[in-house]
Short mmCIF file of C-alpha atoms in Angstrom, two decimals:
data_model
loop_
_atom_site.label_atom_id
_atom_site.label_comp_id
_atom_site.label_asym_id
_atom_site.label_seq_id
_atom_site.Cartn_x
_atom_site.Cartn_y
_atom_site.Cartn_z
CA MET A 10 8.07 5.96 -28.69
CA ASN A 11 5.31 8.23 -29.88
CA PRO A 12 6.53 11.86 -30.26
CA SER A 13 3.05 13.30 -30.62
CA ALA A 14 1.94 11.59 -27.40
CA ALA A 15 5.07 12.94 -25.69
CA ASP A 16 4.19 16.44 -26.92
CA GLN A 17 0.72 15.99 -25.52
CA ILE A 18 1.99 14.89 -22.09
CA VAL A 19 4.37 17.87 -21.85
CA THR A 20 1.65 20.31 -22.88
CA GLU A 21 -1.04 18.85 -20.65
CA THR A 22 1.17 18.62 -17.56
CA PHE A 23 3.14 21.83 -18.09
CA LEU A 24 1.24 23.95 -15.58
CA ASP A 25 1.17 21.19 -12.94
CA VAL A 26 4.89 20.51 -13.24
CA ARG A 27 5.65 24.24 -13.32
CA ALA A 28 3.71 24.63 -10.07
CA LYS A 29 5.63 21.76 -8.44
CA LEU A 30 8.96 23.27 -9.51
CA LEU A 31 7.92 26.61 -8.04
CA GLU A 32 7.02 24.90 -4.75
CA ILE A 33 10.51 23.38 -4.62
CA ALA A 34 12.18 26.68 -5.49
CA ALA A 35 10.14 28.57 -2.90
CA THR A 36 10.97 25.97 -0.23
CA LEU A 37 14.70 26.23 -0.93
CA ASP A 38 14.40 30.05 -0.83
CA ARG A 39 12.61 29.79 2.53
CA VAL A 40 15.46 27.73 3.94
CA ASP A 41 18.00 30.28 2.73
CA ARG A 42 16.00 33.17 4.18
CA CYS A 43 15.90 31.49 7.60
CA LEU A 44 19.66 30.99 7.53
CA ASP A 45 20.19 34.63 6.57
CA GLU A 46 17.95 35.79 9.41
CA SER A 47 19.83 33.62 11.90
CA GLY A 48 23.05 35.56 11.42
CA ASP A 49 24.60 34.56 8.16
CA PRO A 50 25.46 37.59 6.04
CA LEU A 51 23.01 38.31 3.27
CA GLY A 52 24.43 37.36 -0.06
CA SER A 53 26.59 34.60 1.43
CA VAL A 54 27.82 32.26 -1.27
CA ALA A 55 28.04 29.27 1.10
CA PRO A 56 25.50 26.59 0.15
CA ALA A 57 22.58 26.35 2.59
CA SER A 58 23.29 22.69 3.21
CA GLY A 59 26.67 23.56 4.76
CA ARG A 60 25.02 25.65 7.48
CA LEU A 61 22.26 23.29 8.60
CA GLY A 62 22.15 20.86 11.51
CA SER A 63 23.35 17.36 10.75
CA VAL A 64 19.93 15.73 10.20
CA ALA A 65 18.62 18.60 8.07
CA ASN A 66 21.93 18.76 6.24
CA ASP A 67 21.70 15.08 5.28
CA GLN A 68 18.10 15.58 4.16
CA GLN A 69 19.04 18.65 2.14
CA GLU A 70 21.85 16.70 0.46
CA LYS A 71 19.37 13.95 -0.44
CA LEU A 72 17.08 16.56 -1.98
CA ARG A 73 19.94 18.05 -4.00
CA GLU A 74 20.85 14.58 -5.26
CA GLY A 75 17.19 14.06 -6.10
CA ILE A 76 17.19 17.20 -8.19
CA ARG A 77 20.25 15.90 -10.03
CA ILE A 78 18.35 12.68 -10.78
CA LEU A 79 15.48 14.72 -12.21
CA LEU A 80 17.91 16.34 -14.64
CA SER A 81 19.40 13.02 -15.73
CA GLU A 82 18.29 10.93 -18.70
CA GLY A 83 16.55 7.55 -18.66
CA PRO A 84 13.08 6.08 -18.19
CA ASP A 85 13.45 5.12 -14.52
CA ARG A 86 13.91 8.44 -12.70
CA ALA A 87 11.06 7.66 -10.29
CA ALA A 88 12.57 4.31 -9.31
CA ARG A 89 16.03 5.89 -8.89
CA LEU A 90 14.53 8.60 -6.68
CA GLN A 91 12.83 5.90 -4.60
CA HIS A 92 16.15 4.11 -4.12
CA LEU A 93 17.82 7.41 -3.15
CA PHE A 94 15.27 7.78 -0.34
CA SER A 95 15.50 4.11 0.74
CA ARG A 96 17.73 2.28 3.17
CA PRO A 97 19.82 -0.23 1.21
CA TYR A 98 18.87 -3.91 1.23
CA GLN A 99 20.99 -6.01 3.60
CA ALA A 100 20.98 -9.49 2.11
CA ASP A 101 22.29 -11.09 5.31
CA TRP A 102 19.43 -9.82 7.49
CA ARG A 103 18.36 -13.32 8.56
CA GLU A 104 21.83 -14.15 9.91
CA THR A 105 22.14 -10.73 11.57
CA MET A 106 18.73 -10.96 13.26
CA LYS A 107 18.90 -14.74 13.79
CA VAL A 108 15.40 -15.22 12.31
CA MET B 22 -18.05 1.80 -13.69
CA ASP B 23 -18.46 -0.78 -10.94
CA TYR B 24 -15.26 -1.23 -8.99
CA ILE B 25 -13.85 -3.03 -5.95
CA ASP B 26 -11.56 -1.43 -3.38
CA PRO B 27 -9.37 -4.32 -2.16
CA HIS B 28 -7.84 -2.43 0.78
CA ILE B 29 -9.82 0.10 2.81
CA HIS B 30 -10.24 0.54 6.58
CA MET B 31 -13.93 1.28 6.96
CA VAL B 32 -13.88 1.04 10.76
CA SER B 33 -12.23 4.48 10.52
CA ARG B 34 -14.74 5.95 8.09
CA THR B 35 -18.21 7.38 8.48
CA THR B 36 -21.46 5.95 7.15
CA ASP B 37 -21.50 8.91 4.76
CA ASP B 38 -18.33 7.49 3.22
CA TYR B 39 -20.13 4.21 2.51
CA ALA B 40 -22.86 6.22 0.78
CA THR B 41 -20.35 8.19 -1.27
CA LEU B 42 -18.42 5.07 -2.30
CA ALA B 43 -21.65 3.36 -3.40
CA ARG B 44 -22.60 6.38 -5.51
CA MET B 45 -19.16 6.31 -7.16
CA GLY B 46 -19.55 2.66 -8.21
CA CYS B 47 -18.00 0.69 -5.36
CA VAL B 48 -19.73 -2.70 -5.21
CA ALA B 49 -17.32 -4.57 -2.91
CA MET B 50 -14.36 -3.93 -0.65
CA SER B 51 -11.94 -5.83 1.54
CA GLU B 52 -10.75 -4.53 4.87
CA PRO B 53 -7.52 -5.90 6.34
CA ALA B 54 -6.98 -5.74 10.09
CA PHE B 55 -4.59 -2.90 10.95
CA TRP B 56 -3.21 -0.63 13.67
CA ALA B 57 -5.94 1.36 15.40
CA GLY B 58 -3.75 4.39 16.12
CA TYR B 59 -2.89 3.01 19.57
CA ASP B 60 -1.54 -0.28 20.89
CA ARG B 61 -4.28 -2.56 22.20
CA GLY B 62 -3.73 -4.01 25.64
CA SER B 63 -5.07 -7.53 25.41
CA VAL B 64 -6.24 -10.32 23.15
CA ASP B 65 -9.82 -9.38 24.01
CA GLY B 66 -9.26 -5.97 22.40
CA PHE B 67 -8.50 -7.83 19.16
CA ARG B 68 -11.43 -10.21 19.64
CA ASP B 69 -13.79 -7.21 19.77
CA TYR B 70 -12.09 -5.69 16.71
CA PHE B 71 -12.52 -8.94 14.77
CA ARG B 72 -16.23 -8.96 15.73
CA GLN B 73 -16.44 -5.45 14.28
CA LEU B 74 -14.76 -6.64 11.05
CA THR B 75 -16.83 -9.81 10.65
CA GLN B 76 -20.23 -8.66 11.95
CA THR B 77 -20.64 -4.86 12.13
CA GLU B 78 -18.93 -3.62 8.96
CA PRO B 79 -20.65 -6.11 6.59
CA LYS B 80 -23.99 -4.81 7.86
CA ARG B 81 -23.00 -1.14 7.46
CA ALA B 82 -21.76 -1.85 3.92
CA ALA B 83 -24.83 -3.85 2.94
CA GLN B 84 -27.06 -0.83 3.62
CA PHE B 85 -25.52 0.69 0.50
CA GLY B 86 -25.33 -2.42 -1.66
CA ILE B 87 -21.62 -2.92 -0.97
CA GLN B 88 -20.24 -6.39 -0.16
CA HIS B 89 -17.69 -6.26 2.63
CA PHE B 90 -14.84 -8.77 3.04
CA THR B 91 -12.04 -8.82 5.58
CA TRP B 92 -8.63 -10.17 6.58
CA LEU B 93 -7.48 -10.94 10.13
CA CYS B 94 -4.15 -10.59 11.95
CA ILE B 95 -2.21 -8.55 14.48
CA ASN B 96 -0.52 -5.78 12.49
CA ALA B 97 3.24 -5.34 12.17
CA LYS B 98 3.39 -2.35 14.52
CA GLU B 99 1.85 -4.24 17.44
CA ALA B 100 3.81 -7.36 16.49
CA GLU B 101 6.68 -5.90 18.51
CA ASN B 102 4.78 -7.37 21.47
CA VAL B 103 5.54 -11.01 20.70
CA SER B 104 3.58 -12.46 23.62
CA LEU B 105 0.39 -10.56 22.72
CA SER B 106 0.90 -11.40 19.05
CA ARG B 107 1.01 -15.12 19.81
CA ASP B 108 -2.18 -14.84 21.87
CA VAL B 109 -3.90 -13.10 18.94
CA ILE B 110 -2.63 -15.64 16.40
CA ALA B 111 -3.96 -18.44 18.61
CA MET B 112 -7.37 -16.69 18.75
CA ILE B 113 -7.75 -15.91 15.00
CA PRO B 114 -9.12 -19.39 14.07
CA GLU B 115 -12.26 -18.54 16.09
CA PHE B 116 -13.16 -16.18 13.21
CA LEU B 117 -11.86 -17.97 10.11
CA ASP B 118 -15.26 -19.49 9.34
CA ALA B 119 -17.03 -16.12 9.30
CA PRO B 120 -18.57 -15.70 5.83
CA ASN B 121 -16.66 -12.51 4.89
CA VAL B 122 -13.14 -13.61 5.91
CA LEU B 123 -10.78 -13.91 2.93
CA GLY B 124 -7.59 -14.76 4.80
CA ILE B 125 -4.72 -13.48 6.94
CA GLY B 126 -3.72 -9.82 6.66
CA GLU B 127 -2.45 -7.22 6.56
CA ILE B 128 0.62 -8.90 8.00
CA GLY B 129 4.05 -7.54 7.19
CA LEU B 130 6.82 -5.37 8.51
CA ASN B 131 6.88 -1.84 9.88
CA LYS B 132 10.43 -1.05 11.04
CA ASN B 133 11.95 -4.31 9.79
CA THR B 134 12.77 -5.70 13.25
CA LYS B 135 13.49 -9.24 14.43
CA ASN B 136 10.19 -9.40 16.36
CA GLU B 137 8.19 -8.23 13.35
CA ALA B 138 9.87 -10.86 11.16
CA THR B 139 9.25 -13.57 13.75
CA ILE B 140 5.53 -12.78 13.98
CA PHE B 141 5.27 -12.43 10.19
CA LEU B 142 6.56 -16.00 9.81
CA GLU B 143 4.12 -17.25 12.45
CA HIS B 144 1.22 -15.60 10.60
CA VAL B 145 2.37 -17.24 7.35
CA ASP B 146 2.44 -20.57 9.14
CA LEU B 147 -1.12 -19.96 10.39
CA ALA B 148 -2.26 -19.16 6.85
CA VAL B 149 -0.72 -22.35 5.47
CA GLN B 150 -2.12 -24.42 8.32
CA TYR B 151 -5.67 -23.14 7.68
CA ASN B 152 -5.43 -22.90 3.87
CA GLN B 153 -5.83 -19.09 3.86
CA SER B 154 -4.83 -16.43 1.33
CA ILE B 155 -2.48 -13.68 2.57
CA LEU B 156 -2.52 -9.88 2.27
CA ILE B 157 0.77 -8.17 3.09
CA HIS B 158 1.64 -4.65 4.27
CA THR B 159 5.04 -3.33 3.22
CA PRO B 160 6.76 -0.58 5.26
CA HIS B 161 6.70 3.14 4.62
CA LEU B 162 9.22 5.51 3.07
CA GLU B 163 12.92 4.71 3.62
CA ASP B 164 12.10 1.29 5.16
CA LYS B 165 9.99 0.07 2.23
CA TYR B 166 12.73 -1.35 0.01
CA GLN B 167 14.56 -3.33 2.69
CA GLY B 168 11.23 -4.44 4.21
CA THR B 169 9.82 -5.59 0.89
CA ARG B 170 12.99 -7.56 0.13
CA MET B 171 12.88 -9.16 3.60
CA ILE B 172 9.24 -10.14 3.06
CA LEU B 173 10.05 -11.62 -0.36
CA ASP B 174 12.97 -13.53 1.18
CA MET B 175 10.62 -15.05 3.78
CA LEU B 176 7.85 -15.85 1.30
CA THR B 177 10.08 -17.38 -1.35
CA GLY B 178 11.82 -19.40 1.33
CA ASP B 179 8.57 -21.21 2.15
CA SER B 180 7.86 -23.90 -0.46
CA ARG B 181 4.39 -24.53 1.01
CA LEU B 182 3.06 -21.18 -0.25
CA ASP B 183 0.90 -20.77 -3.35
CA ARG B 184 2.19 -17.40 -4.60
CA SER B 185 -1.01 -16.74 -6.55
CA ARG B 186 -2.77 -16.49 -3.18
CA VAL B 187 -0.49 -13.76 -1.80
CA LEU B 188 -0.97 -10.02 -2.34
CA VAL B 189 1.99 -7.76 -1.54
CA ASP B 190 0.52 -4.33 -0.98
CA HIS B 191 1.77 -0.72 -1.09
CA VAL B 192 4.21 -1.39 -3.96
CA GLU B 193 5.90 1.59 -5.59
CA GLU B 194 8.25 2.11 -8.51
CA HIS B 195 11.26 0.50 -6.78
CA THR B 196 9.47 -2.60 -5.44
CA ILE B 197 6.77 -3.59 -7.94
CA GLN B 198 8.95 -5.48 -10.40
CA GLU B 199 10.44 -7.87 -7.85
CA VAL B 200 6.99 -8.60 -6.43
CA LEU B 201 5.55 -9.42 -9.85
CA ASP B 202 8.66 -11.31 -11.00
CA GLN B 203 8.33 -13.62 -7.99
CA GLY B 204 4.75 -14.50 -8.96
CA PHE B 205 2.85 -12.54 -6.30
CA TRP B 206 0.02 -10.05 -6.72
CA ALA B 207 1.01 -6.39 -6.38
CA GLY B 208 -1.22 -3.77 -4.76
CA MET B 209 -0.78 -0.05 -5.41
CA THR B 210 -2.05 2.19 -2.64
CA LEU B 211 -3.32 5.60 -3.72
CA TYR B 212 -2.33 7.83 -0.83
CA PRO B 213 -1.95 11.61 -0.85
CA VAL B 214 1.67 11.93 0.30
CA THR B 215 3.46 8.81 1.47
CA LYS B 216 2.60 6.14 -1.07
CA CYS B 217 1.43 6.51 -4.67
CA THR B 218 -0.68 8.99 -6.63
CA PRO B 219 -3.24 7.85 -9.22
CA GLU B 220 -0.98 9.27 -11.94
CA ARG B 221 2.04 7.22 -10.79
CA ALA B 222 -0.14 4.13 -10.43
CA VAL B 223 -1.27 4.49 -14.04
CA ASP B 224 2.39 4.86 -15.04
CA MET B 225 3.06 1.49 -13.39
CA ILE B 226 0.07 -0.09 -15.13
CA GLU B 227 1.43 1.19 -18.45
CA ARG B 228 4.89 -0.25 -17.71
CA TYR B 229 3.79 -3.63 -16.31
CA GLY B 230 0.54 -4.24 -18.16
CA GLY B 231 -2.01 -4.69 -15.39
CA GLU B 232 -1.60 -8.44 -14.89
CA ARG B 233 -1.74 -9.38 -11.16
CA MET B 234 -2.04 -5.68 -10.27
CA LEU B 235 -4.59 -4.14 -7.91
CA ALA B 236 -5.29 -0.55 -6.87
CA ASN B 237 -6.68 0.52 -3.52
CA SER B 238 -7.33 3.62 -1.42
CA ALA B 239 -6.30 2.21 2.00
CA GLY B 240 -8.70 4.85 3.33
CA ASP B 241 -8.20 4.97 7.09
CA TRP B 242 -8.09 7.39 10.04
CA GLY B 243 -5.08 9.33 8.68
CA PRO B 244 -4.72 11.58 5.64
CA SER B 245 -6.24 9.38 2.95
CA LYS B 246 -8.93 9.52 0.30
CA PRO B 247 -11.49 6.70 0.24
CA THR B 248 -12.55 7.67 -3.30
CA ALA B 249 -9.03 7.32 -4.71
CA VAL B 250 -9.87 4.32 -6.92
CA PRO B 251 -12.37 6.38 -8.97
CA ASP B 252 -9.55 8.92 -9.34
CA LEU B 253 -7.45 6.15 -10.91
CA ILE B 254 -10.32 5.21 -13.23
CA PHE B 255 -10.63 8.84 -14.29
CA GLU B 256 -6.89 9.15 -14.94
CA MET B 257 -6.85 5.95 -17.03
CA ARG B 258 -9.79 7.23 -19.09
CA ARG B 259 -8.12 10.62 -19.48
CA ARG B 260 -5.06 8.91 -20.98
CA GLY B 261 -7.21 6.91 -23.39
CA HIS B 262 -6.90 3.44 -21.89
CA SER B 263 -9.54 0.91 -22.88
CA GLU B 264 -12.52 0.27 -20.65
CA SER B 265 -11.50 -3.40 -20.59
CA LEU B 266 -8.07 -2.61 -19.11
CA ILE B 267 -9.60 -0.26 -16.54
CA ARG B 268 -12.15 -2.88 -15.58
CA LYS B 269 -9.44 -5.53 -15.34
CA VAL B 270 -7.49 -3.53 -12.76
CA VAL B 271 -10.37 -2.26 -10.61
CA TYR B 272 -12.85 -5.13 -10.89
CA ASP B 273 -11.75 -8.34 -12.62
CA ASN B 274 -8.37 -8.59 -10.87
CA PRO B 275 -9.78 -8.19 -7.34
CA ILE B 276 -12.37 -10.87 -8.11
CA GLU B 277 -9.71 -13.18 -9.51
CA PHE B 278 -7.49 -12.72 -6.45
CA PHE B 279 -10.33 -12.96 -3.93
CA SER B 280 -11.56 -16.11 -5.67
CA LYS B 281 -8.44 -17.86 -4.38
CA SER B 282 -10.02 -17.60 -0.93
CA THR B 283 -12.17 -20.53 0.00
CA ARG B 284 -14.94 -18.39 1.49
CA PHE B 285 -15.27 -15.77 -1.27
CA GLU B 286 -18.79 -15.46 -2.61
CA PHE B 287 -19.58 -12.42 -4.71
CA THR B 288 -22.82 -11.38 -6.37
CA PRO B 289 -22.29 -8.70 -9.04
CA ARG B 290 -25.05 -6.33 -10.08
CA ASP B 291 -25.97 -8.60 -12.99
CA GLY B 292 -26.70 -11.31 -10.43
CA VAL B 293 -24.31 -14.03 -11.63
CA GLN B 294 -22.58 -15.32 -8.52
CA THR B 295 -18.81 -15.81 -8.36
CA VAL B 296 -17.67 -18.50 -5.90
#
């Protein structure tokens, strides 16, 4: 662990990461705005994911879980995000497919 | 810095791209056979494609001082057509003596189906039968993890295979360790959205050290950037990595892996031939 290198990474990437966070925030706002315009009362406290179609709802839930992973500790956030967005491994695939 | 792009689909790129790559330091490339954006209707469609890969592209590349190598197969997407796949596999040996053929590839899985797995195993058998190296495509997005594990199951279940002659491509953070732990080469594809950025690829190099690791652009007819490998070089330099480590990943490692192929002959700019 090199604290000065960590400082350098945070400083150098700050604007890039800030921009990515803003893109995420703006996208979530856009979703909420669409739901408001489609008849939901402005200021509704219901989470957007509860008012989406089933496919979009599942995707939105995955994104929310992804955001929780970003806020967690540990060196393997990228790998954990990848697993979140992956179908699980089925070890018995050869028997199931008869290959 | 001279570099080698071990996975790029130049049939989809313009001659201007060859010129740009040469100016950025590309001295060699390998082009695996892949899906053309549509399903071909007959074995003769593949025969013409293999002529393009073994005759036309080496000439286009040579105009710019780039050495062009290739890999032959029917890709995983079209492998759903088992009958056509078997016709193509039976035809591939016609081209295995062409001077730029490094082996069988990019074979693999797309949607992880029974037919894809069946044809994958038949390609592996062809490679063993003809003493060929193998280049492997792993699936996209949510199918990648299961598909990569299925591929590793099939490869490790075949005791005839020399793992040092197999490259498992398109690895990401959740698949690279198992590929390396099993003794295979791991390829990182630098793609704008669906695979891996240069920054994340450098993260993986920092975590795993660069041994048996390759980086490629997979430039093709979709959203892709044929100059992505120079982007990786720039990012490694920006982070202060040594020139020797950069060169290992983008030049020495491709040569070491390609040298496992019986037909690989490479002449670097300094003129000392690698066979």
